[in-house]
Amino acid sequence: MKKKILILILLIIIGIVGYIISTIKGNPNELTLYGNIEIRQVDLSFQVSGQIKKMLKEEGDSVHRGELVAILDDRDYIFELEKAKAEADRAAALSSDALSKFERQAPLESDDTISKQDYDNLLNTKNKTKADYNAAIAQKKYAKNQLDYTRIYAPDDGIIMVRVQEPGATVTKGQIVYTMSKTKPVWIRAYINETELGNIKYGMKVKVLTDTTNPQTGKKRQYDGYVGYISPVAEFTPKTVQSTDLRTDLVYRIRVYIYDIDEYLRQGMPATIKINLLSATDNNDSQDNRCIR
């Protein structure tokens, strides 16, 4: 009886050891990489100088493409536009008057009712007033653009990360007012050893896992993605990258883009990438993915 128990215990120990060894060894056809989530950021600023009138968003607020986020005091720009409109109206009246005089009196030059000099004066006046009118129209468009530049609109869907200024502050052209992160694209920056470089290509499907556990499933959050960029140049592994190999080894940087983006992906978040080296890749999908970058 004791002998059977000992054999049973021995078998259990052998099974546990075998499981641990197989777990540590892992799937030889699966490449595991480690990286960090990256999201594009945009610095928002006014295209003209002035005093900020309103800041409509706080840090952490979501914004949609084309949404108004900040306004300058636009009174002077409104006056400039009104002035430009008045100048354009005046130039239009002078041009119309010069054109009427020319059309009415130009035919009289043929029978010497008016001199050649008078004809030239009428023609020059017509041309000059026409040019003045065109210049006034251009100035009116410029003033309209300057007025439009007193407002900042979100260039894309995203989240306000930093609110740099406050209402009442005077800013110059190009001075940062907000910093926002775009909702997409989202990718993982990772590095691959030269020995594995020949096993991956553009468009390969991958699985991405974060360290966050989904409370609904009790498992780590998982996302689908694809290899969207492979650096053509080798580089030294950055010190922030964790690797089982020496940090001084030459590696190649890659980007893994995520399909199913959600609100749980954050800038700088560590992620694990699983690439099945035996998986087949659709060449057409690969080409489409490369165009997204």
PDB file of C-alpha atoms in Angstrom:
ATOM      1  CA  MET A   1       0.000   0.000   0.000  1.00  0.00           C
ATOM      2  CA  LYS A   2       2.778   2.373   0.961  1.00  0.00           C
ATOM      3  CA  LYS A   3       4.587   1.468  -2.243  1.00  0.00           C
ATOM      4  CA  LYS A   4       1.546   2.451  -4.335  1.00  0.00           C
ATOM      5  CA  ILE A   5       1.257   5.733  -2.505  1.00  0.00           C
ATOM      6  CA  LEU A   6       4.932   6.491  -3.116  1.00  0.00           C
ATOM      7  CA  ILE A   7       4.557   5.674  -6.813  1.00  0.00           C
ATOM      8  CA  LEU A   8       1.501   7.910  -7.034  1.00  0.00           C
ATOM      9  CA  ILE A   9       3.336  10.767  -5.331  1.00  0.00           C
ATOM     10  CA  LEU A  10       6.293  10.262  -7.655  1.00  0.00           C
ATOM     11  CA  LEU A  11       4.061  10.398 -10.732  1.00  0.00           C
ATOM     12  CA  ILE A  12       2.439  13.587  -9.462  1.00  0.00           C
ATOM     13  CA  ILE A  13       5.847  15.178  -8.895  1.00  0.00           C
ATOM     14  CA  ILE A  14       7.000  14.138 -12.384  1.00  0.00           C
ATOM     15  CA  GLY A  15       3.842  15.632 -13.888  1.00  0.00           C
ATOM     16  CA  ILE A  16       4.284  18.927 -12.056  1.00  0.00           C
ATOM     17  CA  VAL A  17       7.944  19.173 -13.070  1.00  0.00           C
ATOM     18  CA  GLY A  18       7.074  18.393 -16.688  1.00  0.00           C
ATOM     19  CA  TYR A  19       4.379  21.064 -16.704  1.00  0.00           C
ATOM     20  CA  ILE A  20       6.754  23.656 -15.247  1.00  0.00           C
ATOM     21  CA  ILE A  21       9.448  22.794 -17.780  1.00  0.00           C
ATOM     22  CA  SER A  22       7.019  22.991 -20.715  1.00  0.00           C
ATOM     23  CA  THR A  23       5.667  26.302 -19.433  1.00  0.00           C
ATOM     24  CA  ILE A  24       9.115  27.810 -19.091  1.00  0.00           C
ATOM     25  CA  LYS A  25      10.185  26.527 -22.477  1.00  0.00           C
ATOM     26  CA  GLY A  26       7.069  27.881 -24.121  1.00  0.00           C
ATOM     27  CA  ASN A  27       5.830  27.367 -27.660  1.00  0.00           C
ATOM     28  CA  PRO A  28       8.834  27.246 -30.015  1.00  0.00           C
ATOM     29  CA  ASN A  29       6.626  28.500 -32.844  1.00  0.00           C
ATOM     30  CA  GLU A  30       5.502  31.559 -30.892  1.00  0.00           C
ATOM     31  CA  LEU A  31       7.625  34.683 -30.631  1.00  0.00           C
ATOM     32  CA  THR A  32       7.098  36.775 -27.493  1.00  0.00           C
ATOM     33  CA  LEU A  33       8.090  40.438 -27.452  1.00  0.00           C
ATOM     34  CA  TYR A  34       7.696  43.187 -24.867  1.00  0.00           C
ATOM     35  CA  GLY A  35       7.022  46.830 -25.550  1.00  0.00           C
ATOM     36  CA  ASN A  36       5.051  49.936 -24.622  1.00  0.00           C
ATOM     37  CA  ILE A  37       1.889  51.522 -25.944  1.00  0.00           C
ATOM     38  CA  GLU A  38       2.443  54.672 -28.001  1.00  0.00           C
ATOM     39  CA  ILE A  39      -0.175  57.195 -29.090  1.00  0.00           C
ATOM     40  CA  ARG A  40       0.372  60.256 -31.282  1.00  0.00           C
ATOM     41  CA  GLN A  41       0.235  63.602 -29.482  1.00  0.00           C
ATOM     42  CA  VAL A  42      -0.622  67.034 -30.898  1.00  0.00           C
ATOM     43  CA  ASP A  43       0.274  70.465 -29.505  1.00  0.00           C
ATOM     44  CA  LEU A  44      -2.594  72.906 -30.162  1.00  0.00           C
ATOM     45  CA  SER A  45      -1.956  76.634 -30.554  1.00  0.00           C
ATOM     46  CA  PHE A  46      -3.493  79.764 -32.058  1.00  0.00           C
ATOM     47  CA  GLN A  47      -2.284  80.957 -35.454  1.00  0.00           C
ATOM     48  CA  VAL A  48      -2.482  84.589 -34.273  1.00  0.00           C
ATOM     49  CA  SER A  49      -1.542  86.368 -31.068  1.00  0.00           C
ATOM     50  CA  GLY A  50      -3.937  87.809 -28.507  1.00  0.00           C
ATOM     51  CA  GLN A  51      -5.559  87.365 -25.112  1.00  0.00           C
ATOM     52  CA  ILE A  52      -7.344  84.091 -24.391  1.00  0.00           C
ATOM     53  CA  LYS A  53     -11.057  84.605 -23.877  1.00  0.00           C
ATOM     54  CA  LYS A  54     -12.255  81.048 -23.224  1.00  0.00           C
ATOM     55  CA  MET A  55     -10.692  77.635 -22.558  1.00  0.00           C
ATOM     56  CA  LEU A  56     -13.473  75.137 -23.158  1.00  0.00           C
ATOM     57  CA  LYS A  57     -11.768  71.886 -22.173  1.00  0.00           C
ATOM     58  CA  GLU A  58     -10.157  70.456 -19.048  1.00  0.00           C
ATOM     59  CA  GLU A  59      -7.449  67.827 -18.764  1.00  0.00           C
ATOM     60  CA  GLY A  60      -8.922  64.395 -19.395  1.00  0.00           C
ATOM     61  CA  ASP A  61     -11.830  65.672 -21.497  1.00  0.00           C
ATOM     62  CA  SER A  62     -12.605  63.845 -24.732  1.00  0.00           C
ATOM     63  CA  VAL A  63     -12.774  65.898 -27.915  1.00  0.00           C
ATOM     64  CA  HIS A  64     -14.092  65.161 -31.375  1.00  0.00           C
ATOM     65  CA  ARG A  65     -12.679  66.214 -34.715  1.00  0.00           C
ATOM     66  CA  GLY A  66     -13.683  69.823 -35.483  1.00  0.00           C
ATOM     67  CA  GLU A  67     -14.844  70.590 -31.929  1.00  0.00           C
ATOM     68  CA  LEU A  68     -14.132  74.124 -30.613  1.00  0.00           C
ATOM     69  CA  VAL A  69     -11.688  74.039 -27.676  1.00  0.00           C
ATOM     70  CA  ALA A  70     -10.393  77.615 -27.180  1.00  0.00           C
ATOM     71  CA  ILE A  71     -11.203  81.225 -28.193  1.00  0.00           C
ATOM     72  CA  LEU A  72      -9.152  84.437 -28.304  1.00  0.00           C
ATOM     73  CA  ASP A  73     -10.503  87.924 -27.716  1.00  0.00           C
ATOM     74  CA  ASP A  74     -11.442  88.673 -31.323  1.00  0.00           C
ATOM     75  CA  ARG A  75     -12.647  92.295 -31.169  1.00  0.00           C
ATOM     76  CA  ASP A  76      -9.651  93.796 -32.964  1.00  0.00           C
ATOM     77  CA  TYR A  77      -9.814  91.104 -35.626  1.00  0.00           C
ATOM     78  CA  ILE A  78     -13.517  91.822 -36.171  1.00  0.00           C
ATOM     79  CA  PHE A  79     -12.718  95.523 -36.643  1.00  0.00           C
ATOM     80  CA  GLU A  80      -9.960  94.658 -39.110  1.00  0.00           C
ATOM     81  CA  LEU A  81     -12.379  92.521 -41.100  1.00  0.00           C
ATOM     82  CA  GLU A  82     -15.019  95.277 -41.134  1.00  0.00           C
ATOM     83  CA  LYS A  83     -12.383  97.749 -42.298  1.00  0.00           C
ATOM     84  CA  ALA A  84     -11.276  95.377 -45.043  1.00  0.00           C
ATOM     85  CA  LYS A  85     -14.876  94.896 -46.170  1.00  0.00           C
ATOM     86  CA  ALA A  86     -15.408  98.662 -46.341  1.00  0.00           C
ATOM     87  CA  GLU A  87     -12.201  99.100 -48.340  1.00  0.00           C
ATOM     88  CA  ALA A  88     -13.300  96.339 -50.717  1.00  0.00           C
ATOM     89  CA  ASP A  89     -16.680  98.074 -51.222  1.00  0.00           C
ATOM     90  CA  ARG A  90     -14.945 101.401 -51.895  1.00  0.00           C
ATOM     91  CA  ALA A  91     -12.549  99.788 -54.357  1.00  0.00           C
ATOM     92  CA  ALA A  92     -15.447  98.057 -56.086  1.00  0.00           C
ATOM     93  CA  ALA A  93     -17.270 101.379 -56.523  1.00  0.00           C
ATOM     94  CA  LEU A  94     -14.178 103.102 -57.937  1.00  0.00           C
ATOM     95  CA  SER A  95     -13.505 100.211 -60.283  1.00  0.00           C
ATOM     96  CA  SER A  96     -17.100 100.179 -61.499  1.00  0.00           C
ATOM     97  CA  ASP A  97     -17.024 103.938 -62.068  1.00  0.00           C
ATOM     98  CA  ALA A  98     -13.731 103.750 -63.985  1.00  0.00           C
ATOM     99  CA  LEU A  99     -15.054 100.897 -66.118  1.00  0.00           C
ATOM    100  CA  SER A 100     -18.244 102.807 -66.950  1.00  0.00           C
ATOM    101  CA  LYS A 101     -16.279 105.914 -67.991  1.00  0.00           C
ATOM    102  CA  PHE A 102     -13.945 103.860 -70.136  1.00  0.00           C
ATOM    103  CA  GLU A 103     -16.784 101.984 -71.889  1.00  0.00           C
ATOM    104  CA  ARG A 104     -18.678 105.215 -72.454  1.00  0.00           C
ATOM    105  CA  GLN A 105     -15.804 107.373 -73.731  1.00  0.00           C
ATOM    106  CA  ALA A 106     -13.377 104.892 -75.321  1.00  0.00           C
ATOM    107  CA  PRO A 107     -15.326 104.678 -78.609  1.00  0.00           C
ATOM    108  CA  LEU A 108     -14.958 108.500 -78.995  1.00  0.00           C
ATOM    109  CA  GLU A 109     -11.225 108.116 -79.524  1.00  0.00           C
ATOM    110  CA  SER A 110     -11.768 106.617 -82.981  1.00  0.00           C
ATOM    111  CA  ASP A 111     -13.238 109.882 -84.378  1.00  0.00           C
ATOM    112  CA  ASP A 112     -10.873 112.132 -82.416  1.00  0.00           C
ATOM    113  CA  THR A 113     -13.623 113.373 -80.085  1.00  0.00           C
ATOM    114  CA  ILE A 114     -11.188 112.601 -77.261  1.00  0.00           C
ATOM    115  CA  SER A 115      -7.437 112.589 -77.582  1.00  0.00           C
ATOM    116  CA  LYS A 116      -5.190 109.566 -77.442  1.00  0.00           C
ATOM    117  CA  GLN A 117      -3.877 110.847 -74.121  1.00  0.00           C
ATOM    118  CA  ASP A 118      -7.387 110.951 -72.621  1.00  0.00           C
ATOM    119  CA  TYR A 119      -8.028 107.436 -73.884  1.00  0.00           C
ATOM    120  CA  ASP A 120      -4.831 106.175 -72.245  1.00  0.00           C
ATOM    121  CA  ASN A 121      -5.758 107.917 -68.998  1.00  0.00           C
ATOM    122  CA  LEU A 122      -9.171 106.224 -68.992  1.00  0.00           C
ATOM    123  CA  LEU A 123      -7.625 102.823 -69.708  1.00  0.00           C
ATOM    124  CA  ASN A 124      -4.955 103.216 -67.013  1.00  0.00           C
ATOM    125  CA  THR A 125      -7.531 104.350 -64.454  1.00  0.00           C
ATOM    126  CA  LYS A 126      -9.728 101.351 -65.262  1.00  0.00           C
ATOM    127  CA  ASN A 127      -6.830  98.950 -64.875  1.00  0.00           C
ATOM    128  CA  LYS A 128      -5.574 100.590 -61.684  1.00  0.00           C
ATOM    129  CA  THR A 129      -8.945 100.575 -59.955  1.00  0.00           C
ATOM    130  CA  LYS A 130      -9.448  96.963 -60.988  1.00  0.00           C
ATOM    131  CA  ALA A 131      -6.084  96.050 -59.419  1.00  0.00           C
ATOM    132  CA  ASP A 132      -6.965  98.022 -56.277  1.00  0.00           C
ATOM    133  CA  TYR A 133     -10.226  96.105 -56.060  1.00  0.00           C
ATOM    134  CA  ASN A 134      -8.436  92.745 -56.361  1.00  0.00           C
ATOM    135  CA  ALA A 135      -5.998  93.798 -53.645  1.00  0.00           C
ATOM    136  CA  ALA A 136      -8.881  94.853 -51.396  1.00  0.00           C
ATOM    137  CA  ILE A 137     -10.596  91.490 -51.899  1.00  0.00           C
ATOM    138  CA  ALA A 138      -7.377  89.682 -51.004  1.00  0.00           C
ATOM    139  CA  GLN A 139      -7.020  91.832 -47.868  1.00  0.00           C
ATOM    140  CA  LYS A 140     -10.604  91.028 -46.889  1.00  0.00           C
ATOM    141  CA  LYS A 141      -9.919  87.287 -47.235  1.00  0.00           C
ATOM    142  CA  TYR A 142      -6.766  87.690 -45.160  1.00  0.00           C
ATOM    143  CA  ALA A 143      -8.676  89.540 -42.423  1.00  0.00           C
ATOM    144  CA  LYS A 144     -11.336  86.820 -42.470  1.00  0.00           C
ATOM    145  CA  ASN A 145      -8.655  84.145 -42.033  1.00  0.00           C
ATOM    146  CA  GLN A 146      -7.082  86.075 -39.158  1.00  0.00           C
ATOM    147  CA  LEU A 147     -10.475  86.211 -37.436  1.00  0.00           C
ATOM    148  CA  ASP A 148     -10.979  82.474 -37.966  1.00  0.00           C
ATOM    149  CA  TYR A 149      -7.544  81.822 -36.438  1.00  0.00           C
ATOM    150  CA  THR A 150      -8.784  83.212 -33.093  1.00  0.00           C
ATOM    151  CA  ARG A 151     -10.402  79.824 -32.532  1.00  0.00           C
ATOM    152  CA  ILE A 152      -8.808  76.425 -32.010  1.00  0.00           C
ATOM    153  CA  TYR A 153     -10.621  73.326 -33.206  1.00  0.00           C
ATOM    154  CA  ALA A 154      -9.639  69.748 -32.403  1.00  0.00           C
ATOM    155  CA  PRO A 155      -7.786  68.309 -35.403  1.00  0.00           C
ATOM    156  CA  ASP A 156      -8.981  64.783 -34.625  1.00  0.00           C
ATOM    157  CA  ASP A 157     -10.726  62.664 -32.001  1.00  0.00           C
ATOM    158  CA  GLY A 158      -8.686  62.452 -28.827  1.00  0.00           C
ATOM    159  CA  ILE A 159      -8.216  63.332 -25.170  1.00  0.00           C
ATOM    160  CA  ILE A 160      -6.851  66.554 -23.680  1.00  0.00           C
ATOM    161  CA  MET A 161      -3.671  65.611 -21.821  1.00  0.00           C
ATOM    162  CA  VAL A 162      -2.322  69.008 -20.727  1.00  0.00           C
ATOM    163  CA  ARG A 163      -4.070  72.371 -20.383  1.00  0.00           C
ATOM    164  CA  VAL A 164      -1.165  74.813 -20.634  1.00  0.00           C
ATOM    165  CA  GLN A 165      -2.894  78.215 -20.552  1.00  0.00           C
ATOM    166  CA  GLU A 166      -5.834  79.873 -18.795  1.00  0.00           C
ATOM    167  CA  PRO A 167      -8.346  82.580 -19.824  1.00  0.00           C
ATOM    168  CA  GLY A 168      -6.809  86.052 -19.581  1.00  0.00           C
ATOM    169  CA  ALA A 169      -3.333  84.924 -20.603  1.00  0.00           C
ATOM    170  CA  THR A 170      -1.765  86.674 -23.579  1.00  0.00           C
ATOM    171  CA  VAL A 171      -0.239  84.233 -26.048  1.00  0.00           C
ATOM    172  CA  THR A 172       1.794  84.623 -29.195  1.00  0.00           C
ATOM    173  CA  LYS A 173       1.303  82.874 -32.499  1.00  0.00           C
ATOM    174  CA  GLY A 174       2.250  79.208 -32.168  1.00  0.00           C
ATOM    175  CA  GLN A 175       2.430  79.204 -28.356  1.00  0.00           C
ATOM    176  CA  ILE A 176       1.100  75.890 -26.970  1.00  0.00           C
ATOM    177  CA  VAL A 177      -2.348  76.070 -25.376  1.00  0.00           C
ATOM    178  CA  TYR A 178      -3.304  72.388 -25.136  1.00  0.00           C
ATOM    179  CA  THR A 179      -1.595  69.053 -25.658  1.00  0.00           C
ATOM    180  CA  MET A 180      -3.914  66.272 -26.785  1.00  0.00           C
ATOM    181  CA  SER A 181      -3.426  62.601 -27.588  1.00  0.00           C
ATOM    182  CA  LYS A 182      -5.161  61.188 -30.634  1.00  0.00           C
ATOM    183  CA  THR A 183      -7.529  58.267 -30.240  1.00  0.00           C
ATOM    184  CA  LYS A 184      -5.902  56.397 -33.102  1.00  0.00           C
ATOM    185  CA  PRO A 185      -3.668  54.998 -34.393  1.00  0.00           C
ATOM    186  CA  VAL A 186      -2.383  53.113 -31.347  1.00  0.00           C
ATOM    187  CA  TRP A 187       0.695  50.937 -31.620  1.00  0.00           C
ATOM    188  CA  ILE A 188       3.258  49.118 -29.486  1.00  0.00           C
ATOM    189  CA  ARG A 189       6.923  49.968 -29.909  1.00  0.00           C
ATOM    190  CA  ALA A 190       8.990  46.827 -29.488  1.00  0.00           C
ATOM    191  CA  TYR A 191      12.398  45.470 -30.465  1.00  0.00           C
ATOM    192  CA  ILE A 192      13.316  42.184 -32.100  1.00  0.00           C
ATOM    193  CA  ASN A 193      16.646  40.397 -32.199  1.00  0.00           C
ATOM    194  CA  GLU A 194      18.432  39.951 -35.507  1.00  0.00           C
ATOM    195  CA  THR A 195      18.119  36.160 -35.212  1.00  0.00           C
ATOM    196  CA  GLU A 196      14.303  36.442 -35.278  1.00  0.00           C
ATOM    197  CA  LEU A 197      14.096  39.218 -37.871  1.00  0.00           C
ATOM    198  CA  GLY A 198      13.721  36.792 -40.775  1.00  0.00           C
ATOM    199  CA  ASN A 199      10.636  35.213 -39.197  1.00  0.00           C
ATOM    200  CA  ILE A 200       8.366  38.259 -39.301  1.00  0.00           C
ATOM    201  CA  LYS A 201       7.004  40.421 -42.100  1.00  0.00           C
ATOM    202  CA  TYR A 202       4.541  43.235 -42.696  1.00  0.00           C
ATOM    203  CA  GLY A 203       0.928  42.406 -41.968  1.00  0.00           C
ATOM    204  CA  MET A 204       1.519  39.409 -39.694  1.00  0.00           C
ATOM    205  CA  LYS A 205      -1.338  39.033 -37.242  1.00  0.00           C
ATOM    206  CA  VAL A 206      -0.414  39.220 -33.551  1.00  0.00           C
ATOM    207  CA  LYS A 207      -1.989  39.063 -30.114  1.00  0.00           C
ATOM    208  CA  VAL A 208      -1.366  41.880 -27.666  1.00  0.00           C
ATOM    209  CA  LEU A 209      -1.813  41.441 -23.919  1.00  0.00           C
ATOM    210  CA  THR A 210      -1.610  44.131 -21.256  1.00  0.00           C
ATOM    211  CA  ASP A 211      -0.971  43.654 -17.549  1.00  0.00           C
ATOM    212  CA  THR A 212      -4.548  44.702 -16.755  1.00  0.00           C
ATOM    213  CA  THR A 213      -7.000  41.956 -15.808  1.00  0.00           C
ATOM    214  CA  ASN A 214     -10.480  42.181 -17.288  1.00  0.00           C
ATOM    215  CA  PRO A 215     -12.889  41.778 -14.327  1.00  0.00           C
ATOM    216  CA  GLN A 216     -15.518  40.225 -16.601  1.00  0.00           C
ATOM    217  CA  THR A 217     -13.301  37.394 -17.808  1.00  0.00           C
ATOM    218  CA  GLY A 218     -10.693  37.230 -15.061  1.00  0.00           C
ATOM    219  CA  LYS A 219      -7.979  37.191 -17.754  1.00  0.00           C
ATOM    220  CA  LYS A 220      -5.554  39.786 -19.027  1.00  0.00           C
ATOM    221  CA  ARG A 221      -7.003  42.148 -21.615  1.00  0.00           C
ATOM    222  CA  GLN A 222      -6.183  40.920 -25.107  1.00  0.00           C
ATOM    223  CA  TYR A 223      -6.205  42.785 -28.424  1.00  0.00           C
ATOM    224  CA  ASP A 224      -5.710  41.874 -32.067  1.00  0.00           C
ATOM    225  CA  GLY A 225      -3.033  43.630 -34.066  1.00  0.00           C
ATOM    226  CA  TYR A 226      -0.599  43.383 -36.953  1.00  0.00           C
ATOM    227  CA  VAL A 227       3.028  44.187 -37.689  1.00  0.00           C
ATOM    228  CA  GLY A 228       2.886  47.592 -39.388  1.00  0.00           C
ATOM    229  CA  TYR A 229       6.516  48.699 -39.373  1.00  0.00           C
ATOM    230  CA  ILE A 230       9.927  47.055 -39.313  1.00  0.00           C
ATOM    231  CA  SER A 231      12.954  49.317 -39.062  1.00  0.00           C
ATOM    232  CA  PRO A 232      15.482  48.786 -41.856  1.00  0.00           C
ATOM    233  CA  VAL A 233      18.314  49.886 -39.555  1.00  0.00           C
ATOM    234  CA  ALA A 234      19.706  48.071 -36.524  1.00  0.00           C
ATOM    235  CA  GLU A 235      20.180  49.920 -33.235  1.00  0.00           C
ATOM    236  CA  PHE A 236      21.262  49.280 -29.679  1.00  0.00           C
ATOM    237  CA  THR A 237      18.522  48.164 -27.320  1.00  0.00           C
ATOM    238  CA  PRO A 238      17.232  51.149 -25.292  1.00  0.00           C
ATOM    239  CA  LYS A 239      17.914  50.929 -21.571  1.00  0.00           C
ATOM    240  CA  THR A 240      14.190  51.023 -20.830  1.00  0.00           C
ATOM    241  CA  VAL A 241      13.541  47.823 -22.762  1.00  0.00           C
ATOM    242  CA  GLN A 242      13.442  44.638 -20.708  1.00  0.00           C
ATOM    243  CA  SER A 243      15.034  41.688 -22.465  1.00  0.00           C
ATOM    244  CA  THR A 244      16.497  38.333 -21.525  1.00  0.00           C
ATOM    245  CA  ASP A 245      19.432  39.088 -23.836  1.00  0.00           C
ATOM    246  CA  LEU A 246      22.200  41.578 -23.272  1.00  0.00           C
ATOM    247  CA  ARG A 247      21.121  45.209 -23.620  1.00  0.00           C
ATOM    248  CA  THR A 248      24.099  45.935 -25.835  1.00  0.00           C
ATOM    249  CA  ASP A 249      22.852  43.568 -28.547  1.00  0.00           C
ATOM    250  CA  LEU A 250      21.775  45.099 -31.842  1.00  0.00           C
ATOM    251  CA  VAL A 251      18.023  44.920 -32.411  1.00  0.00           C
ATOM    252  CA  TYR A 252      15.443  46.162 -34.904  1.00  0.00           C
ATOM    253  CA  ARG A 253      12.537  48.372 -33.885  1.00  0.00           C
ATOM    254  CA  ILE A 254       9.050  47.328 -34.939  1.00  0.00           C
ATOM    255  CA  ARG A 255       5.555  48.719 -34.552  1.00  0.00           C
ATOM    256  CA  VAL A 256       2.534  46.565 -33.864  1.00  0.00           C
ATOM    257  CA  TYR A 257      -0.709  48.378 -34.639  1.00  0.00           C
ATOM    258  CA  ILE A 258      -3.876  47.467 -32.726  1.00  0.00           C
ATOM    259  CA  TYR A 259      -7.200  46.922 -34.481  1.00  0.00           C
ATOM    260  CA  ASP A 260      -9.714  46.912 -31.629  1.00  0.00           C
ATOM    261  CA  ILE A 261      -8.737  50.102 -29.801  1.00  0.00           C
ATOM    262  CA  ASP A 262     -10.585  50.920 -26.575  1.00  0.00           C
ATOM    263  CA  GLU A 263     -10.384  53.386 -23.689  1.00  0.00           C
ATOM    264  CA  TYR A 264      -8.216  51.070 -21.579  1.00  0.00           C
ATOM    265  CA  LEU A 265      -5.081  51.585 -23.670  1.00  0.00           C
ATOM    266  CA  ARG A 266      -2.873  54.347 -22.296  1.00  0.00           C
ATOM    267  CA  GLN A 267       0.330  56.051 -23.352  1.00  0.00           C
ATOM    268  CA  GLY A 268       3.415  54.200 -22.086  1.00  0.00           C
ATOM    269  CA  MET A 269       1.493  51.138 -20.850  1.00  0.00           C
ATOM    270  CA  PRO A 270       3.636  47.949 -21.006  1.00  0.00           C
ATOM    271  CA  ALA A 271       2.343  45.234 -23.310  1.00  0.00           C
ATOM    272  CA  THR A 272       3.233  41.690 -24.331  1.00  0.00           C
ATOM    273  CA  ILE A 273       3.178  40.719 -28.005  1.00  0.00           C
ATOM    274  CA  LYS A 274       2.573  37.141 -29.125  1.00  0.00           C
ATOM    275  CA  ILE A 275       3.415  36.310 -32.754  1.00  0.00           C
ATOM    276  CA  ASN A 276       2.552  32.911 -34.186  1.00  0.00           C
ATOM    277  CA  LEU A 277       5.430  32.272 -36.594  1.00  0.00           C
ATOM    278  CA  LEU A 278       3.438  29.582 -38.425  1.00  0.00           C
ATOM    279  CA  SER A 279       0.460  31.832 -39.161  1.00  0.00           C
ATOM    280  CA  ALA A 280      -0.209  32.623 -42.812  1.00  0.00           C
ATOM    281  CA  THR A 281      -0.530  36.251 -43.845  1.00  0.00           C
ATOM    282  CA  ASP A 282      -2.777  37.645 -46.541  1.00  0.00           C
ATOM    283  CA  ASN A 283      -0.569  39.688 -48.866  1.00  0.00           C
ATOM    284  CA  ASN A 284      -3.388  42.046 -49.737  1.00  0.00           C
ATOM    285  CA  ASP A 285      -4.044  42.809 -46.075  1.00  0.00           C
ATOM    286  CA  SER A 286      -0.331  43.352 -45.599  1.00  0.00           C
ATOM    287  CA  GLN A 287      -0.219  46.002 -48.312  1.00  0.00           C
ATOM    288  CA  ASP A 288      -3.321  47.734 -46.955  1.00  0.00           C
ATOM    289  CA  ASN A 289      -1.824  47.813 -43.454  1.00  0.00           C
ATOM    290  CA  ARG A 290       1.387  49.384 -44.691  1.00  0.00           C
ATOM    291  CA  CYS A 291      -0.629  52.198 -46.252  1.00  0.00           C
ATOM    292  CA  ILE A 292      -2.172  53.051 -42.870  1.00  0.00           C
ATOM    293  CA  ARG A 293       1.139  54.070 -41.302  1.00  0.00           C
TER     294      ARG A 293
END
